[in-house]
Coordinates of C-alpha atoms in Angstrom, one line a residue:
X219 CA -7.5 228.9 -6.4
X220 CA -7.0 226.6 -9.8
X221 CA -5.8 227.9 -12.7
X222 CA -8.9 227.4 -14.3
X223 CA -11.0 230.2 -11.9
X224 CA -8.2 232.5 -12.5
X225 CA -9.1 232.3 -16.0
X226 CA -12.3 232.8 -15.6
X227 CA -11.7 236.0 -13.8
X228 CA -9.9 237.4 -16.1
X229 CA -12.3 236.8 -18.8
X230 CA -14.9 238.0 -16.9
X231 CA -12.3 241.9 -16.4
X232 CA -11.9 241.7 -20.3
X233 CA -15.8 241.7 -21.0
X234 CA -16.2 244.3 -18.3
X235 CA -13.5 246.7 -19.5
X236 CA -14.8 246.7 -23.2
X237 CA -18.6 246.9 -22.2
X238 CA -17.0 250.3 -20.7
X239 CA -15.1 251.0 -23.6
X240 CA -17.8 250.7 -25.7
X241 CA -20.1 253.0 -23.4
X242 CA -17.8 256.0 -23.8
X243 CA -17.0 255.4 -27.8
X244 CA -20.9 255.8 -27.7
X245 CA -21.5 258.4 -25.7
X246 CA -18.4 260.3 -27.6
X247 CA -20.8 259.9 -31.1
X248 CA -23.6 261.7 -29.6
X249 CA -22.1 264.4 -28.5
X250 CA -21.3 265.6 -31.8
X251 CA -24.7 264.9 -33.6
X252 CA -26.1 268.6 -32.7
X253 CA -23.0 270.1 -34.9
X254 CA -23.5 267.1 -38.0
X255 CA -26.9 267.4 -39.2
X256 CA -28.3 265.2 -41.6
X257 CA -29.3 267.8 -44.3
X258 CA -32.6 266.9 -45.3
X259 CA -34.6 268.5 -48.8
X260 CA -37.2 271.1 -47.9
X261 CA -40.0 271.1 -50.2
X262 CA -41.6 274.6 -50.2
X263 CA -46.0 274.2 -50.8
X264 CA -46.8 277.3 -50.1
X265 CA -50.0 278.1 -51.9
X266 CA -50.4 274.5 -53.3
X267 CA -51.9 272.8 -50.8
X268 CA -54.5 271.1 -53.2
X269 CA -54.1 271.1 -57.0
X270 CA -56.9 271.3 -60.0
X271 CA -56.3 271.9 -63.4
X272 CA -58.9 271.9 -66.4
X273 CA -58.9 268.3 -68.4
X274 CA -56.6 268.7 -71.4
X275 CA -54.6 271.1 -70.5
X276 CA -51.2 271.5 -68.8
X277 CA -50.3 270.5 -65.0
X278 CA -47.3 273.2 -64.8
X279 CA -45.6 273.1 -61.0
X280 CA -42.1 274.7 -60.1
X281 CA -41.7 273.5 -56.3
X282 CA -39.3 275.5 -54.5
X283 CA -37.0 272.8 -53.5
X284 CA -33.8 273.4 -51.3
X285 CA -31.6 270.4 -51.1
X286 CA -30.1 271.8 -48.3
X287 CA -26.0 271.3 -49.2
X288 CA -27.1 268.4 -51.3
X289 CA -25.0 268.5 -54.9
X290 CA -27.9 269.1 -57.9
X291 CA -26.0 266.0 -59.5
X292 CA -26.6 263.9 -56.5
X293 CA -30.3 263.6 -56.7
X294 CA -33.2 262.5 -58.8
X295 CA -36.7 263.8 -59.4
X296 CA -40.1 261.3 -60.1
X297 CA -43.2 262.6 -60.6
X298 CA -46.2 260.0 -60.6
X299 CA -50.2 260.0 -60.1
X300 CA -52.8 257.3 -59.7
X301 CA -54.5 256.0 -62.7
X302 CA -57.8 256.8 -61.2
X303 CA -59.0 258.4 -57.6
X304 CA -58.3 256.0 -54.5
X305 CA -56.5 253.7 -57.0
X306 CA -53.0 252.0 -55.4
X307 CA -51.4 251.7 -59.1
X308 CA -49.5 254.8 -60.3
X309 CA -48.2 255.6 -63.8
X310 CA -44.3 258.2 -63.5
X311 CA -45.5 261.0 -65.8
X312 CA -41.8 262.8 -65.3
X313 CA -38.0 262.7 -64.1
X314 CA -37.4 266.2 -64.3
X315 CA -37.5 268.8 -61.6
X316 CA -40.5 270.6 -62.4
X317 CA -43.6 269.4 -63.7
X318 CA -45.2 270.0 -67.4
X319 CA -47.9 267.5 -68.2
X320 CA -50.9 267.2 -69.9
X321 CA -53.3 265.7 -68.4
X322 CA -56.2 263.9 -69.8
X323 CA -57.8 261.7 -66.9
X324 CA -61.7 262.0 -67.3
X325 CA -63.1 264.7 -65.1
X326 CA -63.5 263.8 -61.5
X327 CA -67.0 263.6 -59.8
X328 CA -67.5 265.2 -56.7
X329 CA -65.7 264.4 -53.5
X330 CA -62.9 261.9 -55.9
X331 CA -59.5 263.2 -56.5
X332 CA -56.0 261.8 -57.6
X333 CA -52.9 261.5 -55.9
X334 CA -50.4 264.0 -57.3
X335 CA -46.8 262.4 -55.7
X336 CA -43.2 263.9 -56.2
X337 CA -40.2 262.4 -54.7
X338 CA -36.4 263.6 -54.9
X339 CA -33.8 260.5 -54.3
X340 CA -30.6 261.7 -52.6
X341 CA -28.7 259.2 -54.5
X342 CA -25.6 258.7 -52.3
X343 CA -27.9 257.2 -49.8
X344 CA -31.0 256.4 -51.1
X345 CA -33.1 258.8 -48.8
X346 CA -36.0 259.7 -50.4
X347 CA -38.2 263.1 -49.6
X348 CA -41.6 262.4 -50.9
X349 CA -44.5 265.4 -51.3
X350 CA -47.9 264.3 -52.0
X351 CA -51.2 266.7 -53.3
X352 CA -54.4 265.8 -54.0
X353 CA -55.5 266.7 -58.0
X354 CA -59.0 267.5 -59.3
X355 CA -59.5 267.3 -62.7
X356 CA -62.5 269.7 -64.2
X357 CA -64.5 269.1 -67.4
X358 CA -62.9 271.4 -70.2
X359 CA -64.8 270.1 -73.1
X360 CA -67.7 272.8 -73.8
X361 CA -69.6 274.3 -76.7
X362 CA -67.9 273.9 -80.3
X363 CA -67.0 270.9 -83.1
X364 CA -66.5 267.1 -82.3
X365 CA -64.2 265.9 -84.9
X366 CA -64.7 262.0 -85.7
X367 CA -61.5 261.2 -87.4
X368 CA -59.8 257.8 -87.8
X369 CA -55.6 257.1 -88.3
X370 CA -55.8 253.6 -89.5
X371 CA -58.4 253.5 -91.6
X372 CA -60.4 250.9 -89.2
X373 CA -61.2 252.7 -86.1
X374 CA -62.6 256.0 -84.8
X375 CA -61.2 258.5 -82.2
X376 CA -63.1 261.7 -81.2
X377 CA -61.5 265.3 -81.4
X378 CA -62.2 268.7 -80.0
X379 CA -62.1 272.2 -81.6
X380 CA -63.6 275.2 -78.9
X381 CA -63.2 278.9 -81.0
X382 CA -64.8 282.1 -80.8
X383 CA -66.8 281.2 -83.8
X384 CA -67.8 277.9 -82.6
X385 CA -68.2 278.6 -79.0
X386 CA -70.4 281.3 -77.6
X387 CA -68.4 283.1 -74.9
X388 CA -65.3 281.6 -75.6
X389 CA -62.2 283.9 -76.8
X390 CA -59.4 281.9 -77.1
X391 CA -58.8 278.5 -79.5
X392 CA -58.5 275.0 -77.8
X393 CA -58.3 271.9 -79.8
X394 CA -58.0 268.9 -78.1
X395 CA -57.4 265.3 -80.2
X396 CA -58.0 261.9 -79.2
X397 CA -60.5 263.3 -76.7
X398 CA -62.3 259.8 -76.6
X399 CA -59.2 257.4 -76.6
X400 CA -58.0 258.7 -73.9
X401 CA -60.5 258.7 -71.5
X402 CA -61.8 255.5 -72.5
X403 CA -58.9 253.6 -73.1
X404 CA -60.2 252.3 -76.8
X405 CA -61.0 253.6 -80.2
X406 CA -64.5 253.1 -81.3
X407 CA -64.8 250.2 -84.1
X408 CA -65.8 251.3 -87.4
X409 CA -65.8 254.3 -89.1
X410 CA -68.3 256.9 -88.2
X411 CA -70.0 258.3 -91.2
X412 CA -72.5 260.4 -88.7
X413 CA -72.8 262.5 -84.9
X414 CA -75.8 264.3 -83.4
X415 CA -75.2 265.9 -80.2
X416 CA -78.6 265.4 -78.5
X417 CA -79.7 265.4 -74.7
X418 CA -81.0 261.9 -73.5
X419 CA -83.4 262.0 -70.4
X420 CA -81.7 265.2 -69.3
X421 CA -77.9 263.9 -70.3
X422 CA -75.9 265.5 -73.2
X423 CA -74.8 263.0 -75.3
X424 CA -73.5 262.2 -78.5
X425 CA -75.1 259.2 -80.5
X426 CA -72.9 258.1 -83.6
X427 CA -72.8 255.7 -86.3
X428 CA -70.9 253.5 -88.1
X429 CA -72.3 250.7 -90.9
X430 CA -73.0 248.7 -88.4
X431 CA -73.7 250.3 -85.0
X432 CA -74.8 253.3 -83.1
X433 CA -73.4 254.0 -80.5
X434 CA -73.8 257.2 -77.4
X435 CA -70.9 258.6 -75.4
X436 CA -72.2 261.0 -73.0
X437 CA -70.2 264.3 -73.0
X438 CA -69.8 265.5 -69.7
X439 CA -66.6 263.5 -69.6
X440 CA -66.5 261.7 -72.7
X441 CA -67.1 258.4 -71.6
X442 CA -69.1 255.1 -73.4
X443 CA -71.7 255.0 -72.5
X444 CA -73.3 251.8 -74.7
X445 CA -74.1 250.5 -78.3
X446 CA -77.0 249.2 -80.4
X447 CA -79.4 247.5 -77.6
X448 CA -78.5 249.7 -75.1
X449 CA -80.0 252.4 -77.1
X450 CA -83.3 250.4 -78.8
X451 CA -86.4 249.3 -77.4
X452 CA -86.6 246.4 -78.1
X453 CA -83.4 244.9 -79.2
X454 CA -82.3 244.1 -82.4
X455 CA -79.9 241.1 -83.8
X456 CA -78.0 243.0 -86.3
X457 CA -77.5 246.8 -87.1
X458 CA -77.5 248.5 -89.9
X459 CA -78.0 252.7 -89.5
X460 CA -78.4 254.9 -92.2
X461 CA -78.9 258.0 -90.7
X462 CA -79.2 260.5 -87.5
X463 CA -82.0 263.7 -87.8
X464 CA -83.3 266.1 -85.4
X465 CA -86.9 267.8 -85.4
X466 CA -88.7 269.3 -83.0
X467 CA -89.4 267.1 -79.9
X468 CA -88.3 264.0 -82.3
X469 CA -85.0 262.5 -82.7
X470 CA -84.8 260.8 -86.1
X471 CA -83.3 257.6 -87.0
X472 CA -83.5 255.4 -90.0
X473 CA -82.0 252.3 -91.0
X474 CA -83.2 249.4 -93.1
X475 CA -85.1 252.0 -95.6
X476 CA -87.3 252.5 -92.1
X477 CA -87.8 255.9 -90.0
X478 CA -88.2 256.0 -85.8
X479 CA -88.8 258.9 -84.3
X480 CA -88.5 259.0 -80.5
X481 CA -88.3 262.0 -77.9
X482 CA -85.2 261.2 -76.2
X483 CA -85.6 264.4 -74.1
X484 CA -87.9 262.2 -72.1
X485 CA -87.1 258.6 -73.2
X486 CA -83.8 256.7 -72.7
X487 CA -83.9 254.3 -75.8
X488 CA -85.1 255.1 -79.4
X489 CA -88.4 253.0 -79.6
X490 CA -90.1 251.2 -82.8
X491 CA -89.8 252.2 -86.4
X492 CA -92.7 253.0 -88.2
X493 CA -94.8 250.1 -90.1
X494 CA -95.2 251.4 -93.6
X495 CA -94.2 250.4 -97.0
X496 CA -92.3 253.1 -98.4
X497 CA -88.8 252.9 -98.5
X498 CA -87.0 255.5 -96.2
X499 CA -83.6 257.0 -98.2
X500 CA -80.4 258.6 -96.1
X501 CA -81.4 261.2 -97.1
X502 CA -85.0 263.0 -95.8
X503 CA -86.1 266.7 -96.1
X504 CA -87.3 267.0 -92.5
X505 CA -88.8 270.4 -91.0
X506 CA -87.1 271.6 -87.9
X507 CA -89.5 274.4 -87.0
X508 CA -92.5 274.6 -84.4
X509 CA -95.2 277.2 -83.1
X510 CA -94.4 275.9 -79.7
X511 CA -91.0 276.9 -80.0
X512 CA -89.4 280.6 -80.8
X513 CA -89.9 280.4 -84.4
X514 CA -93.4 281.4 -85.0
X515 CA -93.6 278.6 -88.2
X516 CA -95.9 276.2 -88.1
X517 CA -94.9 273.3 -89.9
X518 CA -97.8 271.6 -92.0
X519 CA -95.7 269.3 -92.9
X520 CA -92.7 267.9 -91.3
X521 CA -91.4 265.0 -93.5
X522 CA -90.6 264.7 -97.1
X523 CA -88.4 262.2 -99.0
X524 CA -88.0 260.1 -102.4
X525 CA -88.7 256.7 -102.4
X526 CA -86.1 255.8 -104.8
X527 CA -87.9 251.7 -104.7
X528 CA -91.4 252.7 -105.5
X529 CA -90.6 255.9 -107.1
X530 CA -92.6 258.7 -105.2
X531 CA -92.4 261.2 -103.6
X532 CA -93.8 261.1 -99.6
X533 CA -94.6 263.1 -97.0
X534 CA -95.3 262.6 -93.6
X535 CA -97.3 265.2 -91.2
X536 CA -96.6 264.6 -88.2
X537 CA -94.4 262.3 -86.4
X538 CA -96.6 262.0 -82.7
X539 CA -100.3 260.5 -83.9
X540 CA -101.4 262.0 -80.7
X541 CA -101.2 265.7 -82.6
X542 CA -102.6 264.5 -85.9
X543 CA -102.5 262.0 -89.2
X544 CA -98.9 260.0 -88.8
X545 CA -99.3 258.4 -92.0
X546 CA -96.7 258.3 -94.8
X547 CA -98.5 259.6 -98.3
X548 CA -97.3 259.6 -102.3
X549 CA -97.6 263.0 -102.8
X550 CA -99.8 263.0 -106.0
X551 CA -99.8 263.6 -109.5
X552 CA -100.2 266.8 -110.9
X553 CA -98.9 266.6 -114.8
X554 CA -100.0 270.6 -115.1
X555 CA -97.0 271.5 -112.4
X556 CA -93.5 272.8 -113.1
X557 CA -92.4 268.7 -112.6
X558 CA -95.0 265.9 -112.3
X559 CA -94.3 264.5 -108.5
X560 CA -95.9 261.1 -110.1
X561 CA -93.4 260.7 -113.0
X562 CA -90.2 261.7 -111.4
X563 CA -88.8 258.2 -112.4
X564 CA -85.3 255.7 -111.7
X565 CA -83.7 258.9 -109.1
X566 CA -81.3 258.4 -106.8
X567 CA -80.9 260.1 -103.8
X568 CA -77.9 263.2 -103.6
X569 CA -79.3 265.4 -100.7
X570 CA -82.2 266.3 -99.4
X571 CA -83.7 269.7 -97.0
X572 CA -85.8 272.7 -96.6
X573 CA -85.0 276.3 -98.0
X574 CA -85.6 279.8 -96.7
X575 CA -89.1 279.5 -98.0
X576 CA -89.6 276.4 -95.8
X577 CA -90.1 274.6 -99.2
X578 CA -88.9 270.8 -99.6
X579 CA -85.8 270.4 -101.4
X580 CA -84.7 267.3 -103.5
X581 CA -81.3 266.8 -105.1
X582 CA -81.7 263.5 -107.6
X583 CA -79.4 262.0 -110.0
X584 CA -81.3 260.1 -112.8
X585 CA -80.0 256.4 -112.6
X586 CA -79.9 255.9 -116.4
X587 CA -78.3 259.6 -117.9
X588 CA -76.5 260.5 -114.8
X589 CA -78.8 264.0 -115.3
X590 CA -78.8 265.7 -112.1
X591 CA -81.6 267.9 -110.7
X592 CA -83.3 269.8 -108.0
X593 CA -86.8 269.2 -107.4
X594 CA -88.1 271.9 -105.1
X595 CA -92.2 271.2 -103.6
X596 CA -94.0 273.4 -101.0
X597 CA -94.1 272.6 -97.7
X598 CA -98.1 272.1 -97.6
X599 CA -100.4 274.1 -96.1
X600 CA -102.5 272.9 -92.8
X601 CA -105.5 275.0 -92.2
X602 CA -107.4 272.8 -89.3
X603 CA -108.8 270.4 -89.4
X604 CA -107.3 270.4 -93.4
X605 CA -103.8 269.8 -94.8
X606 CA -102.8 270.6 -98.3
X607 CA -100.3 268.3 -98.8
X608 CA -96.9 269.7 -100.8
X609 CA -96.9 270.3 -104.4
X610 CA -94.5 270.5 -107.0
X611 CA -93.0 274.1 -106.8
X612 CA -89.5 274.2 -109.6
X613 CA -87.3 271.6 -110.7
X614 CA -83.8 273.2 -111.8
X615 CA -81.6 270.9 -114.4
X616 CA -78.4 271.5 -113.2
X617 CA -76.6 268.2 -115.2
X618 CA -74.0 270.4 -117.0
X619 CA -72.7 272.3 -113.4
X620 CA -69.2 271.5 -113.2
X621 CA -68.1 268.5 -111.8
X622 CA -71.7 267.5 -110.4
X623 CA -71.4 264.1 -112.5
X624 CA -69.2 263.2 -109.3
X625 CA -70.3 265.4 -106.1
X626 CA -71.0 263.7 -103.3
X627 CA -71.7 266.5 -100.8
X628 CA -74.3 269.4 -100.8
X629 CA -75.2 271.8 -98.5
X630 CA -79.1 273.3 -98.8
X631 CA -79.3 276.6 -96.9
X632 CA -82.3 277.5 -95.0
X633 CA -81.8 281.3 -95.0
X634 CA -81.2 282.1 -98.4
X635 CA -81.6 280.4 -102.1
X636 CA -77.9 278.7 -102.5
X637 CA -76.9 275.7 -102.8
X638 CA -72.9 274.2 -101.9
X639 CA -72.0 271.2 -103.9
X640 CA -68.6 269.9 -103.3
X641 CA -66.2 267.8 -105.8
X642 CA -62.6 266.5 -104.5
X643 CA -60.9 269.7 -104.4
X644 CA -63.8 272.5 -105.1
X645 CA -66.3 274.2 -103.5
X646 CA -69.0 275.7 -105.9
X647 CA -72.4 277.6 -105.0
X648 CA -75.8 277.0 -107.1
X649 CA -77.6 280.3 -106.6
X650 CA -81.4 279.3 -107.5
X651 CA -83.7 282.7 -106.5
X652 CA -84.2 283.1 -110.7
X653 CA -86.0 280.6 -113.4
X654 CA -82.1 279.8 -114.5
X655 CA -79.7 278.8 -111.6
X656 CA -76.4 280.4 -111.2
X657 CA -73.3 278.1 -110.5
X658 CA -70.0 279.6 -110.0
X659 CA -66.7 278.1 -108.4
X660 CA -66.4 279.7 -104.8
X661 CA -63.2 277.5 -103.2
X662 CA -60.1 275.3 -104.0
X663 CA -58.7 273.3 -101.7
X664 CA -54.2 273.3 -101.6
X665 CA -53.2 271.0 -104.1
X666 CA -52.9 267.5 -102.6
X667 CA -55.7 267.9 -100.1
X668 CA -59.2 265.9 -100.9
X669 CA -62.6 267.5 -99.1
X670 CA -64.1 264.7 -96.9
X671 CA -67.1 266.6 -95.8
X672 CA -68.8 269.6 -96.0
X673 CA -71.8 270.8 -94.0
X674 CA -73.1 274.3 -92.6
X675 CA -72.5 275.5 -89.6
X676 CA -75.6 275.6 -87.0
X677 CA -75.8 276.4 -83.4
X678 CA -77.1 273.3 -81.2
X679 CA -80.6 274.9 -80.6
X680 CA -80.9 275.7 -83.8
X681 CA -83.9 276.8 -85.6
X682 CA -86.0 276.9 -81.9
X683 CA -83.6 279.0 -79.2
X684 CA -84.3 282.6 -78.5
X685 CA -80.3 283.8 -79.9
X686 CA -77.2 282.7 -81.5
X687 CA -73.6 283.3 -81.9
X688 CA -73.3 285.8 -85.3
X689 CA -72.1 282.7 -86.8
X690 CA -75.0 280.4 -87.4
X691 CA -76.2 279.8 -90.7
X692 CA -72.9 282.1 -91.9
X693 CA -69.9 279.5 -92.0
X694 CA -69.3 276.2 -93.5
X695 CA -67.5 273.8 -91.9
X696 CA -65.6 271.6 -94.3
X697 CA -62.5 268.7 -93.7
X698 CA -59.8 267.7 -96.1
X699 CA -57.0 264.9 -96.4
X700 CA -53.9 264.9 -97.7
X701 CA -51.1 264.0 -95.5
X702 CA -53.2 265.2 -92.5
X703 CA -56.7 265.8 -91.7
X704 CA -57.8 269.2 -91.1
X705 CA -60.8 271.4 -90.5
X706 CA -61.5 274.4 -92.3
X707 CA -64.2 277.3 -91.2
X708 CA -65.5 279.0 -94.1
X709 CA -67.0 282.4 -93.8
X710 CA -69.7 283.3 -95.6
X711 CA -70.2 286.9 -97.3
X712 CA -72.7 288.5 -99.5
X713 CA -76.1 286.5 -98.5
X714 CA -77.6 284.9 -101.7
X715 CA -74.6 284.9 -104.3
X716 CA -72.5 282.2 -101.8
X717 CA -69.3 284.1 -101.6
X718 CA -66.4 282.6 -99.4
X719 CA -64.6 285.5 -96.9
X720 CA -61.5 283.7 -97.6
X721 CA -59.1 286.3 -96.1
X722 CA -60.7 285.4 -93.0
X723 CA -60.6 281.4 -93.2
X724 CA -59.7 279.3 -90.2
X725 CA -57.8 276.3 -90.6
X726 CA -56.9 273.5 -87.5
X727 CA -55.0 270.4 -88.7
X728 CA -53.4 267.4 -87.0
X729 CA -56.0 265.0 -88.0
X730 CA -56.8 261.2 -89.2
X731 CA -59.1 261.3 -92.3
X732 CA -62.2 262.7 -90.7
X733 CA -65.1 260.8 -91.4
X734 CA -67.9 263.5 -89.8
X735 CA -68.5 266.7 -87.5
X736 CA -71.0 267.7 -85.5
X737 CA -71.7 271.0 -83.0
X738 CA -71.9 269.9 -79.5
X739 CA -73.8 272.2 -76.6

């Protein structure tokens, strides 16, 4: 035998004796694993299997977690869900141990859900023990105020106020801010100077608008929903709104001194102004009321406004021409009348509405003495196949009311003979039930706030629905800035002097400068 196969052999013993070796070292190892566990985190979910919670509000989860011998200090929490249901990209909403978040995803639609994941990192190792629920979110945006507010002076967000006096059925106080920018990722462009809360082929919907837009967001979820000729029939180049009304079966709109008026209960898009002349104002004295609905009234008349271009007053009877003459007439001269409609000369427009009598109310500042007045006519009388058209009723002088020379916002009642005017920092109440009107100072804002509007509060339904909350018609709704915006509710006591309940006034701030409010169904 050479040297060189006794090598070999031996080489060949050394690989076999450490292949052995290494056998029994293993063997050794496993024998012990039953008494050295791995401790492993147990993650108790009793009870919460699945996860909802109401959209802006709190998520609030306390896991039971056992770390099983892990140290407290040895581990880290992560909480994180999916920007939207089925989506693979998820945004760490906290690195604490139990969760406290608000959440304000957009309601989910049936069947959809988001991915609710928590994992706790044994940091000597790296292990990581990862729990997972699924997360409905519900609609939690009801009956009460939408705040249009703005922090930068350029764009618009969308608040949320739910109350007892605001929200039939509702006992406890919700607000909820930037309700719109956080759904939708974006503020709305513009400042909005008007809402309506409306239904639009059988969706409730907010339209709004701005200068130079109008836009809807539909409020089951607060989403966009489109702008300008997504809403008109047929489209337009430029927009330029003026105002939002309601009447019955008729949603109002006017903009370049012309009125539309289209059903959007059963149309999706507001259709073609009406071809006249006259020159439509902001501000109209329209009728709300209808034999068809609850409210036994019959409006004769349903329109009535001051052309402050040709001068006149005009009415319009209907607003369909399938239920009669939907013309626009001067309502004619009568020098004999308390006023002469056909000399009521160089007005501008204040505010315009109907009273408890159903009368047409005028508010009109004289372009040349500043001289401020309230023009009151009937609201005609239709005796088929005849209308009387409306007459000069009472004009009231009211130039030397305090601080009228510079109010910008009035409030006509419908169920009793007041009228709110309001300066920068005061509320005052023109009682007009006798020949001489009444004024007297009813509210002052704290010093350093500036009212930004003022407007009565009115259920949506509102004159037509069978019952209300006790506070229809009874509260003004007001806003102020100063170094926030806030809401004010203003009860109203002792019907026909105006008086303010002010013991019992409720205030909600953390604002932008709000721009407009509306009631939302």
């Amino acid at each position: 035998m050479t040297i060189n196969n006794i090598y070999s052999r031996m080489r060949f013993l050394v690989a076999i004796v450490l292949v052995i070796v290494a056998a029994i070292s293993c063997r050794k190892d496993l024998s012990t694993l039953d008494s050295n566990k791995i401790p492993g985190v147990v993650i108790d979910t009793t009870g919460n299997s699945q996860l909802s919670v109401f959209q802006f509000e709190r998520l609030v989860l306390q896991p039971s977690v056992n770390l099983q011998g892990i140290p407290e200090s040895e581990v880290s929490y992560e909480w994180k869900v999916n920007l939207l249901p089925g989506d693979t990209l998820y945004q760490v909403i906290s690195e604490e141990k139990n969760l406290d978040y608000e959440v304000r995803f957009k309601p989910n639609t049936s069947g959809k859900y988001h991915h609710l994941v928590y994992t706790i990192t044994d940091k000597r190792n790296g292990l990581k023990y990862i729990m997972a629920w699924p997360l409905t979110v519900k609609n939690n945006i009801g009956e009460g105020l939408v705040i249009a507010e703005s922090r930068d002076g350029i764009n618009t967000d969308l608040s949320h106020i739910m109350s007892p006096r605001v929200t039939s059925g509702y006992n406890d106080e919700s607000v909820k801010y930037n309700v719109y920018s956080s759904i939708n990722g974006s503020l709305i462009p513009g400042i909005v100077k008007q809402l309506q809360f409306t239904k639009i082929f059988g969706v409730d919907a907010l339209l709004g608008i701005t200068n130079n837009m109008v836009f809807r967001v539909n409020t089951l979820d607060y989403t966009y929903f489109g702008k300008d000729n997504d809403l008109f029939y047929p489209d337009s180049e430029e927009y330029h709104p003026q105002a939002l009304g309601e009447v019955y079966q008729n949603n109002l709109y006017i903009a370049e001194n012309k009125l539309t008026a289209t059903y959007l209960g059963a149309s999706r898009e507001f259709g073609l102004p009406f071809d006249y002349s006259w020159k439509v104002p902001d501000f109209i004295a329209a009728n709300p009321n209808s034999a068809n609905g609850y409210n036994s009234y019959q409006p004769a008349v349903v329109i009535s406004f001051y052309d402050e271009v040709n001068q006149k007053f005009v009415y319009q009877q209907v607003l369909n021409p399938s239920f009669g003459d939907a013309n626009m007439y001067a309502v004619a001269a009568d020098p004999g009348a308390p006023f002469d409609p056909g000399a009521v000369l160089n007005k501008v427009n204040l505010a315009a509405g109907i009273n408890v009598d159903r009368d047409f109310v005028h508010i009109l500042k004289d372009k040349n003495n500043g001289n401020v007045n309230i023009y009151v006519l009937t609201g005609g009388v239709f005796n088929y196949p005849d209308l009387t058209p409306p007459q000069a009723k009472a004009v009231f002088d009211v130039s030397a009311a305090p601080g009228i020379a510079t109010a910008t916002k009035f409030v006509i009642l419908h169920d009793q003979k007041v009228i709110y005017y309001a300066t920068a920092n005061k509320i005052y109440a023109i009682m007009y039930s006798t020949p001489t009107p009444i004024i007297e100072e009813r509210f002052t804002v704290p010093a350093g706030e500036t009212i930004t509007t003022l407007q009565v509060y009115q259920q949506i339904g509102y004159p037509l629905a069978e019952s209300y909350i006790p506070t229809n018609n009874k509260q003004l709704i007001m806003s102020t800035f100063g170094t926030e915006g806030k809401v004010y509710i203003l009860p109203m006591i002792n019907p026909g002097l105006g008086n303010i309940d002010q013991p019992n006034i409720k205030t909600y701030g953390g604002f932008g400068k709000i721009s407009a409010i509306t009631p939302q169904k």
